[in-house]
Short mmCIF file of C-alpha atoms and ligand atoms in Angstrom, two decimals:
data_model
loop_
_atom_site.label_atom_id
_atom_site.label_comp_id
_atom_site.label_asym_id
_atom_site.label_seq_id
_atom_site.Cartn_x
_atom_site.Cartn_y
_atom_site.Cartn_z
CA UNK A 1 -63.35 14.72 -149.53
CA UNK A 2 -59.64 14.50 -149.53
CA UNK A 3 -59.96 12.29 -146.41
CA UNK A 4 -62.33 9.89 -147.93
CA UNK A 5 -59.77 9.24 -151.10
CA UNK A 6 -56.51 9.61 -149.35
CA UNK A 7 -57.16 7.92 -145.79
CA UNK A 8 -59.83 5.30 -146.81
CA UNK A 9 -59.82 4.77 -150.91
CA UNK A 10 -56.37 4.33 -151.69
CA UNK A 11 -55.31 2.29 -148.57
CA UNK A 12 -58.18 -0.06 -149.46
CA UNK A 13 -56.90 -0.46 -153.04
CA UNK A 14 -53.50 -1.06 -151.62
CA UNK A 15 -54.72 -3.64 -149.19
CA UNK A 16 -56.73 -5.37 -151.68
CA UNK A 17 -53.74 -5.77 -154.04
CA UNK A 18 -51.18 -6.73 -151.29
CA UNK A 19 -53.24 -8.88 -149.57
CA UNK A 20 -54.28 -10.67 -152.63
CA UNK A 21 -50.67 -10.87 -154.23
CA UNK A 22 -49.49 -12.13 -151.01
CA UNK A 23 -51.99 -14.75 -151.02
CA UNK A 24 -51.35 -15.98 -154.67
CA UNK A 25 -47.60 -16.15 -153.57
CA UNK A 26 -48.91 -18.62 -150.72
CA UNK A 27 -50.56 -20.74 -152.99
CA UNK A 28 -47.35 -20.26 -155.48
CA UNK A 29 -45.29 -21.39 -152.77
CA UNK A 30 -47.19 -24.50 -151.76
CA UNK A 31 -46.60 -25.66 -155.45
CA UNK A 32 -42.87 -24.53 -155.25
CA UNK A 33 -42.39 -26.26 -152.11
CA UNK A 34 -43.59 -29.56 -153.75
CA UNK A 35 -41.85 -29.35 -157.06
CA UNK A 36 -38.65 -28.12 -155.37
CA UNK A 37 -38.64 -30.73 -152.91
CA UNK A 38 -39.25 -33.50 -155.69
CA UNK A 39 -36.47 -32.33 -157.90
CA UNK A 40 -34.16 -32.02 -154.97
CA UNK A 41 -35.18 -35.77 -154.27
CA UNK A 42 -34.85 -36.89 -157.80
CA UNK A 43 -38.68 -36.87 -158.46
CA UNK A 44 -40.70 -34.94 -160.34
CA UNK A 45 -43.73 -33.66 -158.01
CA UNK A 46 -47.29 -32.64 -158.89
CA UNK A 47 -47.12 -31.87 -162.73
CA UNK A 48 -50.70 -32.97 -163.57
CA UNK A 49 -53.02 -30.21 -162.69
CA UNK A 50 -52.65 -27.59 -165.28
CA UNK A 51 -49.28 -26.61 -166.89
CA UNK A 52 -46.39 -27.68 -165.14
CA UNK A 53 -48.93 -28.61 -162.25
CA UNK A 54 -49.21 -24.88 -161.23
CA UNK A 55 -53.02 -25.37 -160.55
CA UNK A 56 -52.07 -27.94 -157.95
CA UNK A 57 -53.05 -25.56 -154.94
CA UNK A 58 -56.30 -24.94 -156.37
CA UNK A 59 -57.04 -28.72 -156.46
CA UNK A 60 -55.77 -28.86 -152.91
CA UNK A 61 -57.84 -26.00 -151.64
CA UNK A 62 -61.05 -27.53 -153.11
CA UNK A 63 -59.80 -30.59 -151.31
CA UNK A 64 -59.54 -29.53 -148.15
CA UNK A 65 -62.75 -27.42 -148.34
CA UNK A 66 -64.49 -30.40 -149.09
CA UNK A 67 -63.01 -32.35 -146.29
CA UNK A 68 -65.00 -33.47 -143.09
CA UNK A 69 -64.12 -30.46 -140.52
CA UNK A 70 -63.68 -32.86 -137.31
CA UNK A 71 -63.75 -31.30 -134.22
CA UNK A 72 -62.70 -34.03 -131.37
CA UNK A 73 -64.90 -34.23 -128.35
CA UNK A 74 -62.18 -33.66 -125.83
CA UNK A 75 -60.73 -30.34 -127.24
CA UNK A 76 -61.42 -26.79 -125.60
CA UNK A 77 -63.52 -25.64 -128.47
CA UNK A 78 -63.79 -21.78 -128.74
CA UNK A 79 -59.63 -21.86 -128.29
CA UNK A 80 -59.39 -24.57 -130.82
CA UNK A 81 -61.26 -22.75 -133.30
CA UNK A 82 -59.66 -19.40 -133.09
CA UNK A 83 -56.14 -20.88 -132.97
CA UNK A 84 -55.56 -21.41 -136.72
CA UNK A 85 -56.70 -18.16 -137.31
CA UNK A 86 -54.36 -16.63 -134.93
CA UNK A 87 -51.29 -18.41 -136.86
CA UNK A 88 -52.40 -16.69 -140.00
CA UNK A 89 -53.25 -13.31 -139.00
CA UNK A 90 -49.93 -11.98 -137.89
CA UNK A 91 -47.98 -13.05 -140.76
CA UNK A 92 -50.65 -10.91 -143.10
CA UNK A 93 -50.81 -7.87 -140.86
CA UNK A 94 -46.90 -7.58 -141.00
CA UNK A 95 -47.16 -7.02 -144.73
CA UNK A 96 -49.09 -3.91 -143.94
CA UNK A 97 -45.76 -1.98 -143.08
CA UNK A 98 -43.61 -3.19 -145.79
CA UNK A 99 -42.90 -1.04 -148.72
CA UNK A 100 -43.47 -2.99 -151.72
CA UNK A 101 -42.92 0.28 -153.98
CA UNK A 102 -42.35 3.72 -153.58
CA UNK A 103 -45.84 4.54 -152.83
CA UNK A 104 -47.12 0.90 -152.26
CA UNK A 105 -46.98 0.72 -148.56
CA UNK A 106 -50.17 0.08 -146.87
CA UNK A 107 -48.92 1.96 -143.62
CA UNK A 108 -45.89 4.08 -143.59
CA UNK A 109 -45.20 3.71 -139.88
CA UNK A 110 -42.35 5.50 -138.12
CA UNK A 111 -41.55 2.49 -136.19
CA UNK A 112 -42.31 0.01 -139.11
CA UNK A 113 -39.78 -2.91 -137.60
CA UNK A 114 -41.08 -2.51 -134.19
CA UNK A 115 -44.66 -2.95 -135.19
CA UNK A 116 -43.50 -6.25 -137.16
CA UNK A 117 -41.64 -7.51 -134.33
CA UNK A 118 -44.81 -6.80 -131.97
CA UNK A 119 -47.11 -8.40 -134.38
CA UNK A 120 -44.87 -11.42 -135.35
CA UNK A 121 -44.38 -12.52 -131.81
CA UNK A 122 -48.10 -13.20 -131.42
CA UNK A 123 -47.69 -15.74 -134.23
CA UNK A 124 -46.41 -18.24 -131.61
CA UNK A 125 -49.97 -17.92 -129.72
CA UNK A 126 -51.55 -19.43 -132.55
CA UNK A 127 -49.49 -22.51 -132.25
CA UNK A 128 -49.26 -22.78 -128.65
CA UNK A 129 -53.14 -22.23 -128.01
CA UNK A 130 -53.69 -24.64 -130.92
CA UNK A 131 -51.20 -27.36 -129.06
CA UNK A 132 -52.91 -26.74 -125.72
CA UNK A 133 -56.81 -26.48 -126.86
CA UNK A 134 -56.11 -29.79 -128.57
CA UNK A 135 -55.77 -31.60 -125.35
CA UNK A 136 -53.78 -34.28 -126.53
CA UNK A 137 -49.99 -35.00 -125.54
CA UNK A 138 -48.34 -34.62 -128.93
CA UNK A 139 -50.12 -31.27 -129.89
CA UNK A 140 -49.11 -30.04 -126.16
CA UNK A 141 -45.51 -30.87 -126.73
CA UNK A 142 -45.40 -29.33 -130.04
CA UNK A 143 -46.66 -26.06 -128.60
CA UNK A 144 -44.46 -25.85 -125.72
CA UNK A 145 -41.49 -26.62 -127.88
CA UNK A 146 -42.58 -23.91 -130.16
CA UNK A 147 -42.93 -21.46 -127.28
CA UNK A 148 -39.72 -22.24 -126.03
CA UNK A 149 -38.28 -21.80 -129.41
CA UNK A 150 -40.07 -18.61 -130.39
CA UNK A 151 -38.90 -17.00 -127.40
CA UNK A 152 -35.25 -17.65 -127.72
CA UNK A 153 -35.19 -16.66 -131.22
CA UNK A 154 -37.28 -13.42 -131.11
CA UNK A 155 -34.48 -12.01 -129.08
CA UNK A 156 -31.65 -12.85 -131.83
CA UNK A 157 -34.32 -11.66 -134.59
CA UNK A 158 -34.49 -8.53 -132.83
CA UNK A 159 -30.75 -8.03 -132.21
CA UNK A 160 -29.71 -9.28 -135.38
CA UNK A 161 -31.45 -6.01 -137.15
CA UNK A 162 -30.25 -3.29 -134.87
CA UNK A 163 -27.04 -3.21 -136.89
CA UNK A 164 -29.37 -2.13 -139.85
CA UNK A 165 -30.96 0.59 -138.01
CA UNK A 166 -27.66 2.01 -136.60
CA UNK A 167 -26.81 2.40 -140.18
CA UNK A 168 -30.20 3.84 -141.47
CA UNK A 169 -30.48 5.88 -138.52
CA UNK A 170 -34.34 5.30 -138.76
CA UNK A 171 -36.74 2.73 -138.00
CA UNK A 172 -39.19 3.74 -141.07
CA UNK A 173 -38.63 0.55 -143.59
CA UNK A 174 -38.97 3.09 -146.45
CA UNK A 175 -36.05 4.91 -145.12
CA UNK A 176 -33.98 1.59 -144.85
CA UNK A 177 -34.51 0.84 -148.43
CA UNK A 178 -33.93 4.20 -149.73
CA UNK A 179 -30.48 4.22 -147.88
CA UNK A 180 -29.55 1.02 -149.65
CA UNK A 181 -28.27 0.79 -153.09
CA UNK A 182 -27.52 4.57 -154.00
CA UNK A 183 -23.56 4.22 -153.22
CA UNK A 184 -21.43 3.41 -150.20
CA UNK A 185 -20.12 6.06 -147.91
CA UNK A 186 -16.49 5.43 -146.72
CA UNK A 187 -14.40 8.11 -144.60
CA UNK A 188 -16.72 10.93 -145.62
CA UNK A 189 -16.45 9.96 -149.52
CA UNK A 190 -19.57 8.83 -151.46
CA UNK A 191 -18.81 6.20 -153.84
CA UNK A 192 -21.50 5.71 -156.48
CA UNK A 193 -19.99 3.50 -158.98
CA UNK A 194 -21.85 0.36 -159.52
CA UNK A 195 -19.54 -1.66 -156.77
CA UNK A 196 -20.32 1.01 -154.48
CA UNK A 197 -24.01 0.27 -155.00
CA UNK A 198 -23.98 -3.17 -154.81
CA UNK A 199 -21.90 -3.08 -151.74
CA UNK A 200 -24.23 -0.63 -150.13
CA UNK A 201 -26.91 -3.33 -149.71
CA UNK A 202 -27.14 -4.14 -146.37
CA UNK A 203 -26.58 -7.61 -147.06
CA UNK A 204 -22.71 -6.72 -147.46
CA UNK A 205 -22.55 -4.00 -144.80
CA UNK A 206 -24.17 -6.33 -142.30
CA UNK A 207 -23.19 -9.82 -143.36
CA UNK A 208 -23.26 -11.12 -139.76
CA UNK A 209 -26.35 -9.67 -138.90
CA UNK A 210 -28.01 -11.06 -142.13
CA UNK A 211 -26.91 -14.54 -141.25
CA UNK A 212 -28.46 -14.30 -137.78
CA UNK A 213 -31.56 -12.65 -139.10
CA UNK A 214 -31.75 -15.72 -141.41
CA UNK A 215 -31.47 -18.23 -138.82
CA UNK A 216 -33.74 -16.87 -136.36
CA UNK A 217 -36.30 -16.07 -139.19
CA UNK A 218 -35.99 -19.88 -140.08
CA UNK A 219 -36.79 -20.45 -136.31
CA UNK A 220 -39.68 -17.96 -136.42
CA UNK A 221 -41.61 -19.59 -139.50
CA UNK A 222 -41.11 -23.05 -137.81
CA UNK A 223 -39.47 -24.39 -140.57
CA UNK A 224 -36.61 -26.92 -140.98
CA UNK A 225 -34.21 -27.23 -139.45
CA UNK A 226 -36.13 -25.59 -136.70
CA UNK A 227 -39.46 -27.26 -137.01
CA UNK A 228 -39.24 -28.75 -133.55
CA UNK A 229 -42.86 -27.82 -133.14
CA UNK A 230 -44.37 -30.15 -135.84
CA UNK A 231 -41.26 -32.94 -135.73
CA UNK A 232 -43.36 -35.37 -137.42
CA UNK A 233 -41.15 -38.39 -136.46
CA UNK A 234 -41.55 -37.43 -132.73
CA UNK A 235 -44.78 -35.71 -132.37
CA UNK A 236 -47.24 -37.14 -135.13
CA UNK A 237 -47.83 -33.53 -136.70
CA UNK A 238 -47.02 -31.65 -133.26
CA UNK A 239 -49.45 -28.91 -132.48
CA UNK A 240 -51.75 -29.22 -135.74
CA UNK A 241 -52.44 -33.16 -134.96
CA UNK A 242 -56.15 -32.95 -134.09
CA UNK A 243 -56.79 -30.15 -136.74
CA UNK A 244 -58.47 -31.16 -139.90
CA UNK A 245 -60.15 -29.60 -143.36
CA UNK A 246 -59.87 -25.96 -143.43
CA UNK A 247 -58.37 -25.34 -139.73
CA UNK A 248 -55.15 -27.51 -141.13
CA UNK A 249 -55.34 -25.73 -144.45
CA UNK A 250 -55.10 -22.27 -142.23
CA UNK A 251 -52.19 -23.67 -140.30
CA UNK A 252 -50.45 -24.87 -143.30
CA UNK A 253 -51.04 -21.43 -144.93
CA UNK A 254 -49.96 -19.73 -142.26
CA UNK A 255 -46.58 -21.17 -142.23
CA UNK A 256 -46.26 -19.95 -145.77
CA UNK A 257 -47.99 -16.70 -144.95
CA UNK A 258 -44.96 -16.27 -142.16
CA UNK A 259 -42.26 -17.33 -144.57
CA UNK A 260 -43.59 -14.75 -146.86
CA UNK A 261 -43.66 -11.92 -144.67
CA UNK A 262 -40.22 -13.14 -143.17
CA UNK A 263 -38.90 -13.09 -146.60
CA UNK A 264 -40.58 -9.67 -147.18
CA UNK A 265 -39.00 -8.18 -144.04
CA UNK A 266 -35.65 -9.64 -145.16
CA UNK A 267 -35.73 -8.34 -148.78
CA UNK A 268 -36.48 -4.99 -147.26
CA UNK A 269 -33.66 -4.85 -144.72
CA UNK A 270 -30.86 -6.38 -146.25
CA UNK A 271 -31.59 -6.59 -150.11
CA UNK A 272 -32.57 -3.15 -151.18
CA UNK A 273 -36.48 -3.75 -151.28
CA UNK A 274 -38.17 -2.57 -154.40
CA UNK A 275 -35.10 -0.65 -155.64
CA UNK A 276 -32.44 -1.99 -158.18
CA UNK A 277 -29.92 0.45 -159.22
CA UNK A 278 -32.19 2.65 -160.96
CA UNK A 279 -34.11 -0.17 -162.69
CA UNK A 280 -37.11 0.77 -160.30
CA UNK A 281 -37.72 4.03 -162.12
CA UNK A 282 -38.52 2.07 -165.45
CA UNK A 283 -42.07 2.38 -166.82
CA UNK A 284 -42.87 6.23 -166.14
CA UNK A 285 -46.13 6.25 -164.10
CA UNK A 286 -46.16 2.47 -164.43
CA UNK A 287 -43.11 2.45 -162.22
CA UNK A 288 -45.14 1.16 -159.30
CA UNK A 289 -45.61 -2.36 -161.24
CA UNK A 290 -41.63 -2.56 -162.16
CA UNK A 291 -40.97 -1.77 -158.34
CA UNK A 292 -43.60 -4.76 -156.97
CA UNK A 293 -42.02 -6.96 -159.74
CA UNK A 294 -38.53 -6.24 -158.86
CA UNK A 295 -39.60 -6.86 -154.89
CA UNK A 296 -41.56 -9.90 -156.12
CA UNK A 297 -38.15 -11.41 -157.90
CA UNK A 298 -36.00 -10.80 -154.73
CA UNK A 299 -38.74 -12.30 -152.60
CA UNK A 300 -39.10 -15.25 -155.00
CA UNK A 301 -35.50 -16.13 -154.91
CA UNK A 302 -35.33 -16.07 -151.13
CA UNK A 303 -38.11 -18.13 -150.87
CA UNK A 304 -36.49 -20.78 -152.98
CA UNK A 305 -33.61 -20.31 -150.50
CA UNK A 306 -35.97 -20.88 -147.57
CA UNK A 307 -37.41 -24.28 -149.35
CA UNK A 308 -33.93 -25.48 -150.61
CA UNK A 309 -32.67 -25.31 -146.94
CA UNK A 310 -35.79 -27.18 -145.89
CA UNK A 311 -34.91 -29.97 -148.04
CA UNK A 312 -31.19 -29.82 -147.26
CA UNK A 313 -30.90 -29.73 -143.30
CA UNK A 314 -31.92 -32.27 -140.81
CA UNK A 315 -33.72 -30.94 -137.83
CA UNK A 316 -31.79 -29.78 -134.70
CA UNK A 317 -32.33 -31.67 -131.56
CA UNK A 318 -34.14 -29.56 -129.00
CA UNK A 319 -31.15 -29.15 -126.80
CA UNK A 320 -28.96 -28.30 -129.69
CA UNK A 321 -31.39 -25.70 -130.79
CA UNK A 322 -31.52 -24.13 -127.21
CA UNK A 323 -27.75 -24.11 -127.10
CA UNK A 324 -27.59 -22.37 -130.40
CA UNK A 325 -30.13 -19.90 -129.70
CA UNK A 326 -28.75 -18.53 -126.13
CA UNK A 327 -25.02 -19.54 -126.20
CA UNK A 328 -24.06 -18.80 -129.75
CA UNK A 329 -26.51 -16.40 -131.68
CA UNK A 330 -27.21 -14.17 -128.55
CA UNK A 331 -23.80 -13.56 -128.02
CA UNK A 332 -22.96 -12.91 -131.66
CA UNK A 333 -25.69 -10.86 -131.87
CA UNK A 334 -24.58 -8.55 -129.11
CA UNK A 335 -20.85 -8.67 -130.54
CA UNK A 336 -22.51 -7.40 -133.92
CA UNK A 337 -24.15 -4.42 -132.32
CA UNK A 338 -20.59 -3.49 -130.96
CA UNK A 339 -18.68 -4.12 -134.10
CA UNK A 340 -21.21 -2.40 -136.17
CA UNK A 341 -20.88 0.56 -133.94
CA UNK A 342 -16.60 0.42 -133.88
CA UNK A 343 -16.75 0.04 -137.61
CA UNK A 344 -19.19 2.78 -138.11
CA UNK A 345 -16.71 5.06 -136.47
CA UNK A 346 -13.80 3.89 -138.31
CA UNK A 347 -15.20 4.15 -141.76
CA UNK A 348 -17.46 7.26 -141.22
CA UNK A 349 -20.12 5.60 -143.11
CA UNK B 1 -15.48 -53.62 -118.13
CA UNK B 2 -18.74 -53.93 -119.81
CA UNK B 3 -18.51 -51.04 -121.52
CA UNK B 4 -15.75 -49.32 -123.92
CA UNK B 5 -15.19 -45.36 -124.00
CA UNK B 6 -15.44 -44.32 -127.49
CA UNK B 7 -13.18 -41.04 -127.92
CA UNK B 8 -14.96 -38.57 -129.73
CA UNK B 9 -12.62 -36.73 -132.29
CA UNK B 10 -12.10 -33.14 -131.83
CA UNK B 11 -13.90 -31.16 -134.35
CA UNK B 12 -12.03 -28.14 -136.15
CA UNK B 13 -13.26 -24.79 -136.18
CA UNK B 14 -14.75 -24.98 -139.42
CA UNK B 15 -16.65 -28.04 -138.23
CA UNK B 16 -18.07 -26.51 -135.17
CA UNK B 17 -19.03 -23.36 -137.13
CA UNK B 18 -21.48 -25.56 -138.84
CA UNK B 19 -21.85 -23.17 -141.81
CA UNK B 20 -19.58 -24.71 -144.31
CA UNK B 21 -21.49 -28.36 -143.76
CA UNK B 22 -24.50 -26.27 -144.55
CA UNK B 23 -23.04 -24.87 -147.57
CA UNK B 24 -21.66 -28.18 -148.46
CA UNK B 25 -25.01 -30.00 -147.99
CA UNK B 26 -26.82 -27.06 -150.17
CA UNK B 27 -24.26 -27.49 -153.01
CA UNK B 28 -25.34 -31.13 -153.03
CA UNK B 29 -29.14 -30.74 -153.08
CA UNK B 30 -28.50 -28.12 -155.73
CA UNK B 31 -26.80 -30.59 -157.85
CA UNK B 32 -29.55 -32.86 -157.77
CA UNK B 33 -31.97 -30.19 -158.28
CA UNK B 34 -30.46 -29.60 -161.62
CA UNK B 35 -29.87 -33.29 -162.38
CA UNK B 36 -32.17 -34.31 -165.24
CA UNK B 37 -32.52 -38.12 -164.63
CA UNK B 38 -35.31 -38.56 -162.50
CA UNK B 39 -36.54 -41.70 -160.93
CA UNK B 40 -40.12 -40.69 -161.29
CA UNK B 41 -41.97 -42.92 -163.73
CA UNK B 42 -44.74 -40.88 -165.54
CA UNK B 43 -47.15 -43.86 -165.07
CA UNK B 44 -50.18 -43.93 -167.81
CA UNK B 45 -48.10 -42.48 -170.32
CA UNK B 46 -44.99 -44.64 -169.48
CA UNK B 47 -46.44 -48.01 -168.69
CA UNK B 48 -44.71 -50.26 -166.08
CA UNK B 49 -43.66 -53.83 -166.74
CA UNK B 50 -44.28 -56.20 -164.08
CA UNK B 51 -41.57 -59.03 -163.32
CA UNK B 52 -42.21 -62.53 -164.30
CA UNK B 53 -44.46 -64.53 -161.83
CA UNK B 54 -46.22 -61.37 -160.76
CA UNK B 55 -49.47 -62.22 -159.57
CA UNK B 56 -52.10 -60.43 -161.41
CA UNK B 57 -55.74 -61.05 -162.19
CA UNK B 58 -56.67 -64.53 -162.15
CA UNK B 59 -58.17 -65.79 -165.42
CA UNK B 60 -59.61 -68.95 -167.02
CA UNK B 61 -58.04 -70.39 -169.75
CA UNK B 62 -58.75 -72.63 -172.96
CA UNK B 63 -57.05 -75.22 -174.48
CA UNK B 64 -55.80 -75.47 -178.02
CA UNK B 65 -59.24 -76.31 -179.33
CA UNK B 66 -61.15 -73.17 -177.61
CA UNK B 67 -62.75 -75.54 -174.93
CA UNK B 68 -62.77 -74.45 -171.37
CA UNK B 69 -60.27 -76.39 -169.22
CA UNK B 70 -62.12 -75.98 -166.04
CA UNK B 71 -64.11 -78.86 -164.91
CA UNK B 72 -66.12 -77.23 -162.08
CA UNK B 73 -64.36 -79.17 -159.41
CA UNK B 74 -64.68 -76.40 -157.07
CA UNK B 75 -61.18 -76.75 -155.75
CA UNK B 76 -60.52 -73.05 -156.37
CA UNK B 77 -63.75 -71.97 -154.84
CA UNK B 78 -62.87 -73.99 -151.55
CA UNK B 79 -59.18 -72.74 -151.31
CA UNK B 80 -59.93 -69.27 -152.04
CA UNK B 81 -59.35 -67.26 -148.62
CA UNK B 82 -61.54 -64.55 -149.36
CA UNK B 83 -64.01 -66.62 -151.16
CA UNK B 84 -63.88 -64.34 -154.50
CA UNK B 85 -64.76 -67.38 -156.64
CA UNK B 86 -68.37 -68.46 -157.26
CA UNK B 87 -69.10 -71.63 -159.30
CA UNK B 88 -72.22 -72.86 -160.73
CA UNK B 89 -71.53 -76.45 -162.02
CA UNK B 90 -73.29 -78.20 -164.87
CA UNK B 91 -73.15 -81.25 -166.53
CA UNK B 92 -72.16 -81.83 -170.06
CA UNK B 93 -73.88 -84.03 -172.74
CA UNK B 94 -74.47 -87.34 -171.99
CA UNK B 95 -71.52 -89.82 -172.44
CA UNK B 96 -68.77 -86.91 -172.27
CA UNK B 97 -65.83 -88.31 -170.24
CA UNK B 98 -65.38 -84.93 -168.76
CA UNK B 99 -68.62 -84.93 -167.17
CA UNK B 100 -68.93 -81.69 -165.71
CA UNK B 101 -68.09 -77.93 -166.57
CA UNK B 102 -68.92 -74.68 -165.14
CA UNK B 103 -72.27 -73.09 -166.07
CA UNK B 104 -71.23 -70.07 -164.20
CA UNK B 105 -67.97 -68.90 -163.01
CA UNK B 106 -67.61 -65.44 -161.42
CA UNK B 107 -64.67 -63.83 -159.83
CA UNK B 108 -65.14 -60.91 -157.58
CA UNK B 109 -62.09 -58.84 -158.26
CA UNK B 110 -62.73 -56.58 -155.18
CA UNK B 111 -62.63 -59.66 -153.00
CA UNK B 112 -59.71 -61.26 -154.63
CA UNK B 113 -56.23 -60.67 -152.82
CA UNK B 114 -54.16 -62.47 -155.61
CA UNK B 115 -52.76 -64.72 -153.61
CA UNK B 116 -52.47 -67.17 -156.21
CA UNK B 117 -53.90 -70.30 -154.11
CA UNK B 118 -56.58 -70.87 -157.09
CA UNK B 119 -53.93 -71.47 -159.42
CA UNK B 120 -51.98 -73.79 -157.28
CA UNK B 121 -54.94 -75.74 -156.04
CA UNK B 122 -56.54 -76.49 -159.81
CA UNK B 123 -55.91 -79.92 -160.81
CA UNK B 124 -56.83 -79.14 -164.40
CA UNK B 125 -54.39 -76.16 -164.91
CA UNK B 126 -57.63 -74.10 -165.73
CA UNK B 127 -56.93 -71.17 -163.78
CA UNK B 128 -53.79 -68.89 -163.76
CA UNK B 129 -52.95 -65.48 -162.45
CA UNK B 130 -52.17 -63.12 -165.29
CA UNK B 131 -49.96 -60.06 -165.28
CA UNK B 132 -52.89 -57.67 -165.59
CA UNK B 133 -53.15 -55.04 -162.99
CA UNK B 134 -55.17 -52.53 -164.71
CA UNK B 135 -58.90 -53.29 -164.21
CA UNK B 136 -61.14 -50.86 -162.80
CA UNK B 137 -64.60 -50.20 -162.92
CA UNK B 138 -67.50 -47.25 -161.75
CA UNK B 139 -69.59 -49.90 -159.59
CA UNK B 140 -69.19 -53.03 -157.50
CA UNK B 141 -71.15 -55.10 -160.20
CA UNK B 142 -68.71 -54.02 -162.97
CA UNK B 143 -66.02 -55.43 -160.75
CA UNK B 144 -67.34 -59.14 -160.47
CA UNK B 145 -66.02 -60.64 -163.48
CA UNK B 146 -68.13 -63.36 -165.44
CA UNK B 147 -66.93 -66.27 -167.38
CA UNK B 148 -66.72 -65.04 -170.68
CA UNK B 149 -64.76 -62.19 -169.22
CA UNK B 150 -62.32 -64.32 -167.56
CA UNK B 151 -61.98 -66.51 -170.56
CA UNK B 152 -61.29 -63.80 -173.08
CA UNK B 153 -58.61 -62.53 -170.52
CA UNK B 154 -57.11 -65.81 -169.88
CA UNK B 155 -56.51 -66.74 -173.53
CA UNK B 156 -55.13 -70.15 -174.44
CA UNK B 157 -52.63 -72.36 -172.89
CA UNK B 158 -51.55 -75.47 -174.50
CA UNK B 159 -49.02 -76.74 -172.35
CA UNK B 160 -49.90 -78.66 -169.18
CA UNK B 161 -52.77 -81.14 -168.02
CA UNK B 162 -55.35 -81.58 -171.24
CA UNK B 163 -58.23 -83.60 -169.98
CA UNK B 164 -60.44 -83.42 -173.38
CA UNK B 165 -57.65 -85.01 -175.71
CA UNK B 166 -58.48 -88.59 -175.61
CA UNK B 167 -59.11 -91.13 -178.15
CA UNK B 168 -62.32 -91.77 -176.36
CA UNK B 169 -63.49 -88.18 -176.66
CA UNK B 170 -63.97 -88.55 -180.23
CA UNK B 171 -67.41 -86.70 -181.26
CA UNK B 172 -67.24 -84.43 -178.33
CA UNK B 173 -64.29 -82.22 -179.37
CA UNK B 174 -65.60 -78.93 -180.17
CA UNK B 175 -68.68 -78.58 -178.12
CA UNK B 176 -67.29 -77.70 -174.86
CA UNK B 177 -69.28 -77.47 -171.57
CA UNK B 178 -72.77 -76.57 -171.84
CA UNK B 179 -73.67 -73.18 -170.23
S1 SF4 C 401 -55.94 -65.48 -156.51
FE1 SF4 C 401 -56.49 -66.10 -154.16
S2 SF4 C 401 -58.11 -64.48 -153.67
FE2 SF4 C 401 -57.77 -64.35 -155.82
S3 SF4 C 401 -59.51 -65.84 -156.83
FE3 SF4 C 401 -57.76 -66.90 -156.72
S4 SF4 C 401 -57.58 -68.06 -154.52
FE4 SF4 C 401 -59.03 -66.51 -154.40
S1 SF4 C 402 -60.66 -73.26 -162.05
FE1 SF4 C 402 -59.80 -75.41 -161.79
S2 SF4 C 402 -59.96 -75.54 -159.47
FE2 SF4 C 402 -61.39 -74.03 -160.26
S3 SF4 C 402 -63.24 -75.56 -160.48
FE3 SF4 C 402 -62.31 -75.33 -162.56
S4 SF4 C 402 -60.90 -76.96 -162.72
FE4 SF4 C 402 -61.62 -76.82 -160.42
#
């Protein structure tokens, strides 16, 4: 009986909650992106459907469902059909190992972060296969660019988080969360004052790693300044030029889902996850609700930052992108590991 | 030499780091984000005003005594590039010096391109482009405007050519063209 409850029942409930919350957030993000973009550009953005235009995503989805699903004659059909799903899936699957609360984690894997990297590398297949199966020059170029970009930045992404795990001494994401925010260790002493607690967040202990992770994260999610795969001005719409209706929508939502999963990883690794200096225990047996709320607030703040950056920074040129990845970020990532090791010895953290 | 070498300025460390420039850009966009004044005009609530000389819906006008100025000469019908105007002329009463008037005058607003050629061609100054831009309907038939509707939109114009006002017109004053 325990097997059914503990191994089947609870996980399903958690999956249901997390998947739904994630999809709701995707919808919210689509709205937020348009509103923030508009406000930054001195416009108002969609504000008609529902209060503040919040129901705009609903209207969009209805529209996308009703659109004709066009499959051009020259495409490679099977791949053309599965490609959009391949982009969406990894983003959602990586949420499985992210702790949204003390017990709100679908799969508490010992190798959490490795799982995430293994899965998120698959996201590039959706784009590459989509670009290739479309059998048109723009799509192919978009797909190829995306492959090169993802491979370059995946390495940087991996290197940037090693510092975090050197400090936490564990690959379990739950351990990483619990290690943050309970006071910093310096020279064998435990500082549990408010400053000590704040400085215990990995963003302060690993500032270089954090910046590297964010840059690589932007590249991973294919967003400006690294949206070379789409690059409207050069490639029509890049890899999704030939897609329409819900196939296009899946790509579109996949991008936002990837944003959420990268954001969730960042919150977990660098921003203290679901903890907030003791606030997470509020609410007694309903503290899981508080925890998920804390997580959501942090995540949304980060998503705002993603959107904000998108509407600020112009796109990199392709050669600049490659140079930045291999000649700048990679050495810095390696140096950060060395630096972390040295500082760890000096400060005895 | 046919070309000139442009010296590229050496970038400072801060410039090469790129991040300070990013911060500057971010603060600028944030400033705009919180700016209250937006360029958006929320259209149906906040009506737009059109500039003078705006070419909107063409409409027929009447003179100060409420008579249709149009004499059904078909100049506009002939000049109209998309053939939006259709006129069926009819003769006026016996002895009327104007002789002719439109029995039917329809304007297909779906075809009209608002070029203003009808206004230019009209010898009687009977058709004008108004500043109307809000007209829509649910069917094609609804968008074909009849003479009554066009006269109502056009209203009265007193200035300009006035064919009816002649001494010899006495007695025919208020009748207007037959339909
Ligand atoms: S504005 Fe141009 S298109 Fe429209 S009715 Fe007059 S002549 Fe025809
Ligand atoms: S509107 Fe003017 S041009 Fe057209 S038929 Fe009447 S009088 Fe002639």
